[in-house]
PDB file of C-alpha atoms and ligand atoms in Angstrom:
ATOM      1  CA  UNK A   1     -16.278   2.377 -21.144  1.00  0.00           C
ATOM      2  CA  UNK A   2     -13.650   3.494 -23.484  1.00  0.00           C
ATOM      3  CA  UNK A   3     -12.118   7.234 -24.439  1.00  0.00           C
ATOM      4  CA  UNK A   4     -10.756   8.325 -27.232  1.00  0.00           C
ATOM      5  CA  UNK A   5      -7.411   9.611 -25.645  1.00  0.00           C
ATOM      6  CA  UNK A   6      -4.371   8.016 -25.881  1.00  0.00           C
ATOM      7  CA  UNK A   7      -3.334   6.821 -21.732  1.00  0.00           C
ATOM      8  CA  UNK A   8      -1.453   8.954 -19.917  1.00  0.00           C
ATOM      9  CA  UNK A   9       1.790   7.721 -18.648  1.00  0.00           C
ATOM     10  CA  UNK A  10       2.673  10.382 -16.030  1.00  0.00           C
ATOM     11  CA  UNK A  11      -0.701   9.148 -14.650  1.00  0.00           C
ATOM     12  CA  UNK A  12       0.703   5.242 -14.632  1.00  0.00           C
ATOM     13  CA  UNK A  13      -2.324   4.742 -17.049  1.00  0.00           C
ATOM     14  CA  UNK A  14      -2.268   0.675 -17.884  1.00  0.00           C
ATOM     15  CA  UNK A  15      -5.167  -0.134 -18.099  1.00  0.00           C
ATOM     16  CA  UNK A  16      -6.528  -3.837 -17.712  1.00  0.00           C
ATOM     17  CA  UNK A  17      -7.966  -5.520 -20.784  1.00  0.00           C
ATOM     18  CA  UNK A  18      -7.702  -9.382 -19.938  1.00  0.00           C
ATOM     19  CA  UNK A  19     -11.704 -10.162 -18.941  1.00  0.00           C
ATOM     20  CA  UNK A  20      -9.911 -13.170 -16.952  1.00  0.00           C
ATOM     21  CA  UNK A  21      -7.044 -11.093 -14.565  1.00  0.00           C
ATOM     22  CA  UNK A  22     -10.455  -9.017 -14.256  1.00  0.00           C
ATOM     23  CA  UNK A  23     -12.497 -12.183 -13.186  1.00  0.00           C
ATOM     24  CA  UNK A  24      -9.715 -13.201 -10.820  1.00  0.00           C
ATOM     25  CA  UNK A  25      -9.559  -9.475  -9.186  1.00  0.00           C
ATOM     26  CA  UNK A  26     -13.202  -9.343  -8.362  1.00  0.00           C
ATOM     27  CA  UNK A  27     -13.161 -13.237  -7.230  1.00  0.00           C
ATOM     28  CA  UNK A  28     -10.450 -12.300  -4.792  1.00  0.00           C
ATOM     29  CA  UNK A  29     -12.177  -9.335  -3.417  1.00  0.00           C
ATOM     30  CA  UNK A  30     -15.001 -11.362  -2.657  1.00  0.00           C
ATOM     31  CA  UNK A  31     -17.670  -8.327  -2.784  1.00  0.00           C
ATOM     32  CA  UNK A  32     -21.182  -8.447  -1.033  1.00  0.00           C
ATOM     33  CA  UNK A  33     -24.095  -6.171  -1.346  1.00  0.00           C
ATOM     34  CA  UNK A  34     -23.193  -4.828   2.315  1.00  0.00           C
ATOM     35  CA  UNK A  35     -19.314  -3.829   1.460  1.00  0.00           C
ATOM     36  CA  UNK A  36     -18.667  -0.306   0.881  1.00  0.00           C
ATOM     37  CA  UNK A  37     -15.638  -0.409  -1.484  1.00  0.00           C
ATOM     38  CA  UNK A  38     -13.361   2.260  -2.750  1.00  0.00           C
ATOM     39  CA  UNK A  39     -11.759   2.004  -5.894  1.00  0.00           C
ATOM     40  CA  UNK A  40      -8.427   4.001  -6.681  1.00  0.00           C
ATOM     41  CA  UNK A  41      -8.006   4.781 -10.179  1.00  0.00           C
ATOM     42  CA  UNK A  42     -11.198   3.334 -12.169  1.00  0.00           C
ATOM     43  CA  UNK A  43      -9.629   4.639 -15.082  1.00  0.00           C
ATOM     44  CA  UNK A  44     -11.728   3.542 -17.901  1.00  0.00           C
ATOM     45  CA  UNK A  45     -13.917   1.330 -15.621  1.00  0.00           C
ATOM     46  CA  UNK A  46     -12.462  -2.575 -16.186  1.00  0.00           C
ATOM     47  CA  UNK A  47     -13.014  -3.380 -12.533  1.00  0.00           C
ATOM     48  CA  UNK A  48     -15.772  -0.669 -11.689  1.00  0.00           C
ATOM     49  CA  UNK A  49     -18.400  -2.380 -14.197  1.00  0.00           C
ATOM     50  CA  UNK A  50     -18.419  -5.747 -12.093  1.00  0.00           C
ATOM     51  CA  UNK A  51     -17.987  -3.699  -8.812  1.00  0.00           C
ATOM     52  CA  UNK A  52     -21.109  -1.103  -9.292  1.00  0.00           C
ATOM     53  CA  UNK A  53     -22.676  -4.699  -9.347  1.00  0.00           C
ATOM     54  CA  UNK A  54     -22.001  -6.537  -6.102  1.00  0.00           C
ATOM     55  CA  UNK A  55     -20.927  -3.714  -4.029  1.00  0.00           C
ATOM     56  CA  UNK A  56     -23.794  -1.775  -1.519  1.00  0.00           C
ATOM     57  CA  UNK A  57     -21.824   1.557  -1.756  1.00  0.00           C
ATOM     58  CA  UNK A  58     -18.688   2.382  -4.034  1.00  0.00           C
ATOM     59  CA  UNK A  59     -16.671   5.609  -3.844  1.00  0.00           C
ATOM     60  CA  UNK A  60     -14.461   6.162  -7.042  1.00  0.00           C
ATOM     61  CA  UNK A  61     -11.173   8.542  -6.832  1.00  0.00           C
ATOM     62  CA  UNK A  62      -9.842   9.617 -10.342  1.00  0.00           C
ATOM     63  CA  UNK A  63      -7.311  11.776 -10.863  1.00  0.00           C
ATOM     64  CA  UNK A  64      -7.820  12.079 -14.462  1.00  0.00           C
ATOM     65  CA  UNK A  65     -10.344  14.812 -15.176  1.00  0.00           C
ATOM     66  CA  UNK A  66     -11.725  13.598 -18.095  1.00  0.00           C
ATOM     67  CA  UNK A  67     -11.897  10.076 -17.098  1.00  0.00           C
ATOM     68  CA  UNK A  68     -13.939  10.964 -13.996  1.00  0.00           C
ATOM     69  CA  UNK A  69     -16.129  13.279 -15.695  1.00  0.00           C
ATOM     70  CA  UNK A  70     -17.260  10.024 -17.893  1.00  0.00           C
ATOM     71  CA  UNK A  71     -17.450   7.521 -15.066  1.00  0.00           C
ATOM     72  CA  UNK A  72     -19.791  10.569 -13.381  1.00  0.00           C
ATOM     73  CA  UNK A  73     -21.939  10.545 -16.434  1.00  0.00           C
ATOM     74  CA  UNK A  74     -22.061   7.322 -16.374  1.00  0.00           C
ATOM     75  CA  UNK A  75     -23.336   6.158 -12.960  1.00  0.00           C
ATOM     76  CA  UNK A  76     -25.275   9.322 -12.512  1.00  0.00           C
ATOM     77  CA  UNK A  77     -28.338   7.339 -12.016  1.00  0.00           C
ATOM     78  CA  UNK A  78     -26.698   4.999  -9.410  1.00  0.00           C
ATOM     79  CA  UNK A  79     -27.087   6.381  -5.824  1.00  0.00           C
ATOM     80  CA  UNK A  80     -25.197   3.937  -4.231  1.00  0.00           C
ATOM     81  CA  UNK A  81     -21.836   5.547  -6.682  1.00  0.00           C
ATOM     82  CA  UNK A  82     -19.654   8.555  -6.138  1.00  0.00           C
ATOM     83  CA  UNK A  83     -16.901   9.869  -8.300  1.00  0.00           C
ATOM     84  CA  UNK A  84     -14.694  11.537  -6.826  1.00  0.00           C
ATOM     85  CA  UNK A  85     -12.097  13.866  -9.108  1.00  0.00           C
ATOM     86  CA  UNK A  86      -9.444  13.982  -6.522  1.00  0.00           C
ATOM     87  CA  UNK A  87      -5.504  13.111  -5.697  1.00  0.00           C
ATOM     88  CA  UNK A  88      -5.414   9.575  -3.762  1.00  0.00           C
ATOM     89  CA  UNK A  89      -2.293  11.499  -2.297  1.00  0.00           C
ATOM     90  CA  UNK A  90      -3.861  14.121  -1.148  1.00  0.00           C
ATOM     91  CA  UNK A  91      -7.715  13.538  -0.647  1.00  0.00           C
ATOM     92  CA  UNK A  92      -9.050  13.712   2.835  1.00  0.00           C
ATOM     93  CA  UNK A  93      -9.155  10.313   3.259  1.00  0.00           C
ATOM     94  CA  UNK A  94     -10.083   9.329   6.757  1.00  0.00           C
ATOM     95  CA  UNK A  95     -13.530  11.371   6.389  1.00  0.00           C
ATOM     96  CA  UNK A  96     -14.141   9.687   3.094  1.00  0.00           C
ATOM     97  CA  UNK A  97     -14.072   6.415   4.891  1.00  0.00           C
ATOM     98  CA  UNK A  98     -15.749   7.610   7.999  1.00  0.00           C
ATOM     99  CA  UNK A  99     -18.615   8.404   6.050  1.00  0.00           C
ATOM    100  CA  UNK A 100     -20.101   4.875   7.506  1.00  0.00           C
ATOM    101  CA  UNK A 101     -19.823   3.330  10.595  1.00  0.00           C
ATOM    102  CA  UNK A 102     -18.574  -0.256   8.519  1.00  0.00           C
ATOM    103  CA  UNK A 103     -15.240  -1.233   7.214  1.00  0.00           C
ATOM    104  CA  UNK A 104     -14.091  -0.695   3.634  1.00  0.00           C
ATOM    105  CA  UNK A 105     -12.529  -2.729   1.560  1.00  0.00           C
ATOM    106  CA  UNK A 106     -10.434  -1.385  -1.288  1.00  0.00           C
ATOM    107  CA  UNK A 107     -10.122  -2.690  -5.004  1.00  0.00           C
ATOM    108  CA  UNK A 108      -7.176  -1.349  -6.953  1.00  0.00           C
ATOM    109  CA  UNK A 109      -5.134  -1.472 -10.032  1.00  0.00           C
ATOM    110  CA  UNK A 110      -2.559   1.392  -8.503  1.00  0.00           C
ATOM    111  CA  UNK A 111      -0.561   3.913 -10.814  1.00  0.00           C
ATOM    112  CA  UNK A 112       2.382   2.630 -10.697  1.00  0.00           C
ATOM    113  CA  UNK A 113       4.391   5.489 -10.038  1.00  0.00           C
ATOM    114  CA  UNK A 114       2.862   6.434  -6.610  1.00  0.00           C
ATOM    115  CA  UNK A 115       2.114   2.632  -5.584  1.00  0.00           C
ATOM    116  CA  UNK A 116       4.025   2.627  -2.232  1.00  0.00           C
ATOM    117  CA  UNK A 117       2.931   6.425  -1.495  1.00  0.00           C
ATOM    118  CA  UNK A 118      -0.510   5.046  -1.911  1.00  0.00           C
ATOM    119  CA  UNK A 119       0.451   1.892   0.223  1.00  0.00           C
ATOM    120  CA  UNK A 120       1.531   4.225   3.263  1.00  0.00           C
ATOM    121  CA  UNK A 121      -1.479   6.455   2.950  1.00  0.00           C
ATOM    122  CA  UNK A 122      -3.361   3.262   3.316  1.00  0.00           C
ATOM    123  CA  UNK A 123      -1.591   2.204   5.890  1.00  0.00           C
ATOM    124  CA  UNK A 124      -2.820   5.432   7.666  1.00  0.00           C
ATOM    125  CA  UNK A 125      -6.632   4.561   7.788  1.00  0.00           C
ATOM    126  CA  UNK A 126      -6.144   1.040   8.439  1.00  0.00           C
ATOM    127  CA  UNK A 127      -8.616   1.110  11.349  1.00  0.00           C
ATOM    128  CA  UNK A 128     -11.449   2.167   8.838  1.00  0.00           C
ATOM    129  CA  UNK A 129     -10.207  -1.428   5.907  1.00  0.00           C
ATOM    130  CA  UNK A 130     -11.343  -4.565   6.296  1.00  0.00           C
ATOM    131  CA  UNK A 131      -9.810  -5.646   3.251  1.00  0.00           C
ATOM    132  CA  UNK A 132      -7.525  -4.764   0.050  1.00  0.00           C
ATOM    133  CA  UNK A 133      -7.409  -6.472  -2.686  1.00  0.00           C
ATOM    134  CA  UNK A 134      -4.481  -4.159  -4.877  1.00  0.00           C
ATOM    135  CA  UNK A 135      -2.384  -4.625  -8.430  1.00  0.00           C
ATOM    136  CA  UNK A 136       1.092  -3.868  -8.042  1.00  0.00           C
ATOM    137  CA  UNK A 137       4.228  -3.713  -9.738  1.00  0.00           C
ATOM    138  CA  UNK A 138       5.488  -7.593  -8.942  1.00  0.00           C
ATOM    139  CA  UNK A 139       8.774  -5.735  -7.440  1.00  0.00           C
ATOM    140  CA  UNK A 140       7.084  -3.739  -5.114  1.00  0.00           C
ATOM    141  CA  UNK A 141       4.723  -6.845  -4.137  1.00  0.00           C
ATOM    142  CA  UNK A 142       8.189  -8.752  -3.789  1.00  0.00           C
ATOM    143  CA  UNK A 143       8.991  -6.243  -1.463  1.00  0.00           C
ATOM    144  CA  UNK A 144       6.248  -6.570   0.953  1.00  0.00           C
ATOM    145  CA  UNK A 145       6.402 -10.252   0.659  1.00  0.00           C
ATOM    146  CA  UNK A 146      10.172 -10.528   1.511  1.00  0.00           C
ATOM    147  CA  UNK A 147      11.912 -12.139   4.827  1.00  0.00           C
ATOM    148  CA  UNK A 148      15.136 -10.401   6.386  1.00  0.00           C
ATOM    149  CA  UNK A 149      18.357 -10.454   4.658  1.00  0.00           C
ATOM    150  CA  UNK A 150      16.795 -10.893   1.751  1.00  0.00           C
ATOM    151  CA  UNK A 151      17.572  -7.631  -1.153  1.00  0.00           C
ATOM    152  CA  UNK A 152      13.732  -7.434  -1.492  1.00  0.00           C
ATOM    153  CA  UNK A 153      13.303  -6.855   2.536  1.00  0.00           C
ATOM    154  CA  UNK A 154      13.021  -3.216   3.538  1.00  0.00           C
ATOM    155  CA  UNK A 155      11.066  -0.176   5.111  1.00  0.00           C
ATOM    156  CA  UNK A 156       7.258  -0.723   2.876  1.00  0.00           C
ATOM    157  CA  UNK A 157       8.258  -4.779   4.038  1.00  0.00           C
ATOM    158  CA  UNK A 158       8.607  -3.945   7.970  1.00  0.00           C
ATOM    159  CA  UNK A 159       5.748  -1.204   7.941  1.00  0.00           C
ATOM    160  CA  UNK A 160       3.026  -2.788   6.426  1.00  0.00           C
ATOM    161  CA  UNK A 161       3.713  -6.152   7.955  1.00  0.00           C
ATOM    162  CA  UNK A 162       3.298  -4.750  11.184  1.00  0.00           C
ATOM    163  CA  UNK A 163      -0.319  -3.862  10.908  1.00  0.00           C
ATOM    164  CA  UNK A 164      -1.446  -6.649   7.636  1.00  0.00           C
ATOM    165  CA  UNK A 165      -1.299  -9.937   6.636  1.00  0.00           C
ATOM    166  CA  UNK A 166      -0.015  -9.813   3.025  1.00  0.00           C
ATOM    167  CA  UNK A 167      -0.880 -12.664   0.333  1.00  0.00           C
ATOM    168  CA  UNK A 168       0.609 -12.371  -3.239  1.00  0.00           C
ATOM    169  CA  UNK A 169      -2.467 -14.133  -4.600  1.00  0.00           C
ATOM    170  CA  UNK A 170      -1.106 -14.008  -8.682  1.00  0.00           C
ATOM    171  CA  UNK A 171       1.042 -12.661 -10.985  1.00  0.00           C
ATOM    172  CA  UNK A 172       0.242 -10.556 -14.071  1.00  0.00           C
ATOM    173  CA  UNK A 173       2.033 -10.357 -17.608  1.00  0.00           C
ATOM    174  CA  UNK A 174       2.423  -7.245 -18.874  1.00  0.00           C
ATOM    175  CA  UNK A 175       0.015  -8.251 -22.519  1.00  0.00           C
ATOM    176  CA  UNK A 176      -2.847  -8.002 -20.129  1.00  0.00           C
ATOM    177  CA  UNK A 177      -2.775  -4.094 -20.435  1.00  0.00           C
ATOM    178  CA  UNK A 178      -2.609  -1.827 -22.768  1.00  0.00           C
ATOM    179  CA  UNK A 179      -0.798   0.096 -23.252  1.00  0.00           C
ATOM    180  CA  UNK A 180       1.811  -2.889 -21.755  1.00  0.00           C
ATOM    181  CA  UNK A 181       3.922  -2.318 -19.128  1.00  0.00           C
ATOM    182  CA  UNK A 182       7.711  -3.163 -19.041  1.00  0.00           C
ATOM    183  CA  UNK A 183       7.469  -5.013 -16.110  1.00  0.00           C
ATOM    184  CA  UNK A 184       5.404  -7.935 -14.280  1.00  0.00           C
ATOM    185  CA  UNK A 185       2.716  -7.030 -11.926  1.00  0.00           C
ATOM    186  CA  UNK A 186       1.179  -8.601  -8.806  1.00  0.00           C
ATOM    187  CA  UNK A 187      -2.174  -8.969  -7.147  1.00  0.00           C
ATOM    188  CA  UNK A 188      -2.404  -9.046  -3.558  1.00  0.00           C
ATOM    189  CA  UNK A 189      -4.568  -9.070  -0.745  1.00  0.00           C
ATOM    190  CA  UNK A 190      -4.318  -7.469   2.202  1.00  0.00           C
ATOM    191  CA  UNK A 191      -6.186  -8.070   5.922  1.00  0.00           C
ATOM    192  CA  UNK A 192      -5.441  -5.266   8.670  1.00  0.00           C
ATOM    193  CA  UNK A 193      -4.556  -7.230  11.897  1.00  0.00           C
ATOM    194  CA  UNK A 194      -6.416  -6.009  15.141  1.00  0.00           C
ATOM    195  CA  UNK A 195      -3.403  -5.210  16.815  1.00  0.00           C
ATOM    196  CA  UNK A 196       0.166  -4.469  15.510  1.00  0.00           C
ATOM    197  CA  UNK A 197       2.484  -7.920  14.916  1.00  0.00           C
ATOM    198  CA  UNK A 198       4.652  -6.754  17.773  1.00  0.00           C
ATOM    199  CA  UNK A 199       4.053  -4.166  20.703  1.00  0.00           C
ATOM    200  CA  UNK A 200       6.472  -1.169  19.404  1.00  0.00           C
ATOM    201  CA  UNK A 201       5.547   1.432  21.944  1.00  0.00           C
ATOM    202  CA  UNK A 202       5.499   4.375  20.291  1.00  0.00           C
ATOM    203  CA  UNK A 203       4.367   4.049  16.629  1.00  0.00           C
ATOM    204  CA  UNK A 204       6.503   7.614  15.199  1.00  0.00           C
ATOM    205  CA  UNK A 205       9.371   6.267  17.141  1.00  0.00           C
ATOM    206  CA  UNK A 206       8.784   2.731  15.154  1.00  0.00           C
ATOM    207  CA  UNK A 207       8.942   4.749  11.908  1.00  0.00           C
ATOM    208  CA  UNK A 208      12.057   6.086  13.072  1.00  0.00           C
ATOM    209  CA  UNK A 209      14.075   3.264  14.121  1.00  0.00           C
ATOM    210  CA  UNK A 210      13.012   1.346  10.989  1.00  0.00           C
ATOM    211  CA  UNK A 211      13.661   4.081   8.453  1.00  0.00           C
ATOM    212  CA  UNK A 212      17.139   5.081  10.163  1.00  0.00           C
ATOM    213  CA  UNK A 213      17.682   1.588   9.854  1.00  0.00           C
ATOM    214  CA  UNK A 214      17.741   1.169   6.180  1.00  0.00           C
ATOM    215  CA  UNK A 215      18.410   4.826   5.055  1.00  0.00           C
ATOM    216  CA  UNK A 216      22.532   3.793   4.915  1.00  0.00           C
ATOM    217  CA  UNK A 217      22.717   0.119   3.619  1.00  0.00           C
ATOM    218  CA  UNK A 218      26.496  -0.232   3.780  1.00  0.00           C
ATOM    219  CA  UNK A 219      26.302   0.807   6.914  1.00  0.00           C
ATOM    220  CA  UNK A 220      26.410  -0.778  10.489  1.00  0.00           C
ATOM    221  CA  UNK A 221      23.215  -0.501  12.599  1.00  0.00           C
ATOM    222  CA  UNK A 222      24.921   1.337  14.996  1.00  0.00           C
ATOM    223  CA  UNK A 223      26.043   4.043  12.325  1.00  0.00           C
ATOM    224  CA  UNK A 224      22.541   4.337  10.885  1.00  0.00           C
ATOM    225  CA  UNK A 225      20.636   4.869  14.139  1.00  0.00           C
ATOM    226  CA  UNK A 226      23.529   6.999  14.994  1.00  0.00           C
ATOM    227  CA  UNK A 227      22.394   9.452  11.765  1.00  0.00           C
ATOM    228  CA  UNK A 228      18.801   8.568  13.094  1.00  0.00           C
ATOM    229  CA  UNK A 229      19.405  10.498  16.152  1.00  0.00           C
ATOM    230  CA  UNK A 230      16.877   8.530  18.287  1.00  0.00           C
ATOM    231  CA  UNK A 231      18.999   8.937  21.587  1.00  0.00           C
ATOM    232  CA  UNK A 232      22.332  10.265  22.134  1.00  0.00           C
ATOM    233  CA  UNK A 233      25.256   8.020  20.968  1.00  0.00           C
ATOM    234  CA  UNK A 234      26.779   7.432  24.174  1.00  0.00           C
ATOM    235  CA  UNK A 235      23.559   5.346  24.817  1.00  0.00           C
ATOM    236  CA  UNK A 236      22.845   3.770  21.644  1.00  0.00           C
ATOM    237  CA  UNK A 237      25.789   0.891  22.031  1.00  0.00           C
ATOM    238  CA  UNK A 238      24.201   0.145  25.764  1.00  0.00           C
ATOM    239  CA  UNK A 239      20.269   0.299  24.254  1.00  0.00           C
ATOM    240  CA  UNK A 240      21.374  -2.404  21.227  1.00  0.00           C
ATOM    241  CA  UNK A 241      23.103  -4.727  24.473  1.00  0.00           C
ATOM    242  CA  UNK A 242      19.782  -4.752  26.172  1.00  0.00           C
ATOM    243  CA  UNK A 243      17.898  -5.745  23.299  1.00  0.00           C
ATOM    244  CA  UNK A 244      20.756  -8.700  22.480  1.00  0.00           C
ATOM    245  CA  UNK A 245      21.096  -6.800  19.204  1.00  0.00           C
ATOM    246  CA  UNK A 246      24.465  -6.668  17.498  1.00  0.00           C
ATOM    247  CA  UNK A 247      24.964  -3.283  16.492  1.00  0.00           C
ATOM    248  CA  UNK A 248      27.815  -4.290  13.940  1.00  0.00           C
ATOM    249  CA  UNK A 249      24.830  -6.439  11.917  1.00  0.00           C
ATOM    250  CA  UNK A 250      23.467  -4.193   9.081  1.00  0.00           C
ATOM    251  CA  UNK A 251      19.740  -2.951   9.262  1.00  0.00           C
ATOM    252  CA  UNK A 252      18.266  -5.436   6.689  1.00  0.00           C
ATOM    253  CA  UNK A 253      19.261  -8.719   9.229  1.00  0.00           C
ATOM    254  CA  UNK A 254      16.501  -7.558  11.865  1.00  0.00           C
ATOM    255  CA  UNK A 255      13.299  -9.424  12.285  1.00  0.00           C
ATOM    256  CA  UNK A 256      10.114  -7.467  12.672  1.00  0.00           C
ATOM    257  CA  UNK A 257      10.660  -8.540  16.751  1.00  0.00           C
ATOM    258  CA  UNK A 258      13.967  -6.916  17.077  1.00  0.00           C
ATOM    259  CA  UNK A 259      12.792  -3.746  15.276  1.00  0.00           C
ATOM    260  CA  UNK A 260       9.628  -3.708  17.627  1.00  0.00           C
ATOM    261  CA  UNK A 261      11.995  -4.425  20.813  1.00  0.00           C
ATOM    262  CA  UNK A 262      14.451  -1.491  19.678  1.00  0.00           C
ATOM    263  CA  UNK A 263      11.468   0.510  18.964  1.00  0.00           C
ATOM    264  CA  UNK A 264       9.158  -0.014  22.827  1.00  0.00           C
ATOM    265  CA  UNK A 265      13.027   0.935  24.156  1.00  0.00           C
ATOM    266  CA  UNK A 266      13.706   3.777  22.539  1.00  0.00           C
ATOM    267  CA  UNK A 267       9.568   4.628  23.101  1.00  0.00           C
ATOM    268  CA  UNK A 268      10.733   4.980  26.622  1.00  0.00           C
ATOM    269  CA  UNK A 269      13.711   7.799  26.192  1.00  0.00           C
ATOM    270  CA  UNK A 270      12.461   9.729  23.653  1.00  0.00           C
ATOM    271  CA  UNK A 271       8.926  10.325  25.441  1.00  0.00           C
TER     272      UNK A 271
HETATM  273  N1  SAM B 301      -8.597   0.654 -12.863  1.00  0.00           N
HETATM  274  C1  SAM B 301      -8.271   0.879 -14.251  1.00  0.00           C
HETATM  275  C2  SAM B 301      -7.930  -0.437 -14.907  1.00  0.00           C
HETATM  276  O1  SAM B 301      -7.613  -1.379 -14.176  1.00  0.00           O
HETATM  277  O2  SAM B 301      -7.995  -0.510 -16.132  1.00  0.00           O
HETATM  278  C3  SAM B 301      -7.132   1.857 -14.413  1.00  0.00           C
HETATM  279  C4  SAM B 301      -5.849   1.497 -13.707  1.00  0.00           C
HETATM  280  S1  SAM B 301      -4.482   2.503 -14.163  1.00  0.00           S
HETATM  281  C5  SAM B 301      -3.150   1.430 -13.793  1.00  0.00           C
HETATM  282  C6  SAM B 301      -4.332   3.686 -12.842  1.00  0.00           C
HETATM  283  C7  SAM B 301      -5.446   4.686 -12.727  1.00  0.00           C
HETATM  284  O3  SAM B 301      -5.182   5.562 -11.632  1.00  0.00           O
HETATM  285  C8  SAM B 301      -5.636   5.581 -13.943  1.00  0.00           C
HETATM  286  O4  SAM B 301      -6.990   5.678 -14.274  1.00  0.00           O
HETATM  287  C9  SAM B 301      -5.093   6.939 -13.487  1.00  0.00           C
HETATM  288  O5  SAM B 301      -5.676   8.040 -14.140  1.00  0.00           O
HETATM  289  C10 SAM B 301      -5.428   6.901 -12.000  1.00  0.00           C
HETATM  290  N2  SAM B 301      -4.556   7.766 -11.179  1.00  0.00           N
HETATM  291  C11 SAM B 301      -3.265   8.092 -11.400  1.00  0.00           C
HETATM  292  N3  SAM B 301      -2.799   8.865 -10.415  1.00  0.00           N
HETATM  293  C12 SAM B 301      -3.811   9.009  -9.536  1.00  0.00           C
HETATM  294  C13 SAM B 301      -3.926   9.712  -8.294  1.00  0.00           C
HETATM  295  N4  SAM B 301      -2.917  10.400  -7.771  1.00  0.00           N
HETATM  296  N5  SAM B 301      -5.134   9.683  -7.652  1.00  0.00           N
HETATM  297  C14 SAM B 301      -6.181   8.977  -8.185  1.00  0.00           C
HETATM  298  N6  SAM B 301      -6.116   8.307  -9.349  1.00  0.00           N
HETATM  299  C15 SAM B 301      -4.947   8.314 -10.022  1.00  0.00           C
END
């Protein structure tokens, strides 16, 4: 499928040209004629052409008017296809997915520019995925992939590991795009977990603590959750004792445990 228009970049339009990252994207998704499969940004169609052919239902969301209006001309004829001309961001989501009672899996090369926006709004219908398989910049896939006290470690790393196992299964070079991007990119693949990592009590309060966390890196822990305003100070220093939690170490240090441990306590004084 091809247009005549030159790619938009304030839509993060690279789109894939390299029939072997393609190959490798579909392989890892591993689609059967049962999966229903959303795609985010089909763009010109590089990975919808081999998905329209395995997949038993396949839901499309393009932002790009034009684009969409093609890929809608051009599966008109397929039942099992919908195009949807629509915001990822802002698209009613959850009732897109509960349109069947089965899990989804989800096959993307993401826009760049709204990547982890798209990651969180994923992480919202996690109940309703059984699977993503999803092109990222390699950065933002180091992110997800890093341990504590690492640079790379940080709010996307702590709140999507606690509800998926991520795998960085390769890395792509920029010539396999056009136009090329500046940077490396990353595929990975994503399985929700039943249950979160760690019990964290209250999930908004998890948010909290993790966000407040990180918002001030130069800072103490103590300062940031201070700014967080989770409980009042005179009981944060006695909350970090209980969870044998230094509150001098700096947000980055914690393991997924400790922020899940700070998080169930501070579950039980904010309710
Ligand atoms: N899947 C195609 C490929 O691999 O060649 C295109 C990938 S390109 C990196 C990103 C695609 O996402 C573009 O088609 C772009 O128009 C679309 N897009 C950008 N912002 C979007 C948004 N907010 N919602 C849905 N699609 C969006």
């Amino acid at each position: 499928m091809s247009s005549t228009r030159r790619p938009l970049k304030s839509l993060g339009q690279n789109f894939l040209v390299d029939n072997n990252i393609i190959d490798k994207i579909i392989h890892a998704a591993d689609i059967g004629p049962h999966d229903c499969v959303l795609e985010i940004g089909p763009g010109r169609g590089a990975l919808t052409e081999h998905l329209v052919r395995s997949a038993g239902r396949l839901v499309l969301i393009e932002f790009d008017h034009a684009l969409a209006a093609v890929l809608k001309e051009r599966y008109a004829d397929r039942t099992q296809v919908m195009v949807i001309d629509a915001d990822i961001l802002t698209v009613d989501l959850k009732g897109i997915l509960g349109e069947t009672g089965g899990k989804w899996k989800v096959v993307a090369n993401l826009p760049y520019n709204i990547s982890t926006e798209v990651l969180f709004r994923l992480l919202e219908v996690r109940g309703r995925l059984a699977r993503m398989v999803l092109m990222l910049q390699k950065e933002v896939g180091d992110r997800l992939a890093a341990a504590p006290d690492c640079s790379n470690y940080g709010v996307t790393t702590v709140l999507l590991g606690l509800w998926f196992d991520m795998r960085r299964e390769f890395i792509v070079h920029p010539g396999c795009f056009h136009p090329r991007p500046k940077v490396d990119s990353a595929v990975l693949s994503f399985v929700p977990l039943a249950a979160p990592r760690e019990p964290v009590g209250d999930e908004t309060v998890f948010r909290r603590v993790v966000k407040g966390s990180f918002a001030m890196r130069r800072k103490t822990l103590v300062n940031c959750l201070k700014a967080a305003e989770l409980v009042p100070f005179e009981d944060l220093r006695g909350i970090l004792s209980e969870c044998s939690i230094d509150g001098q170490r700096r947000g980055e240090t914690l393991s997924m445990a400790e922020f899940a441990a700070l998080s169930r306590r501070f579950s039980i004084d904010t309710k």
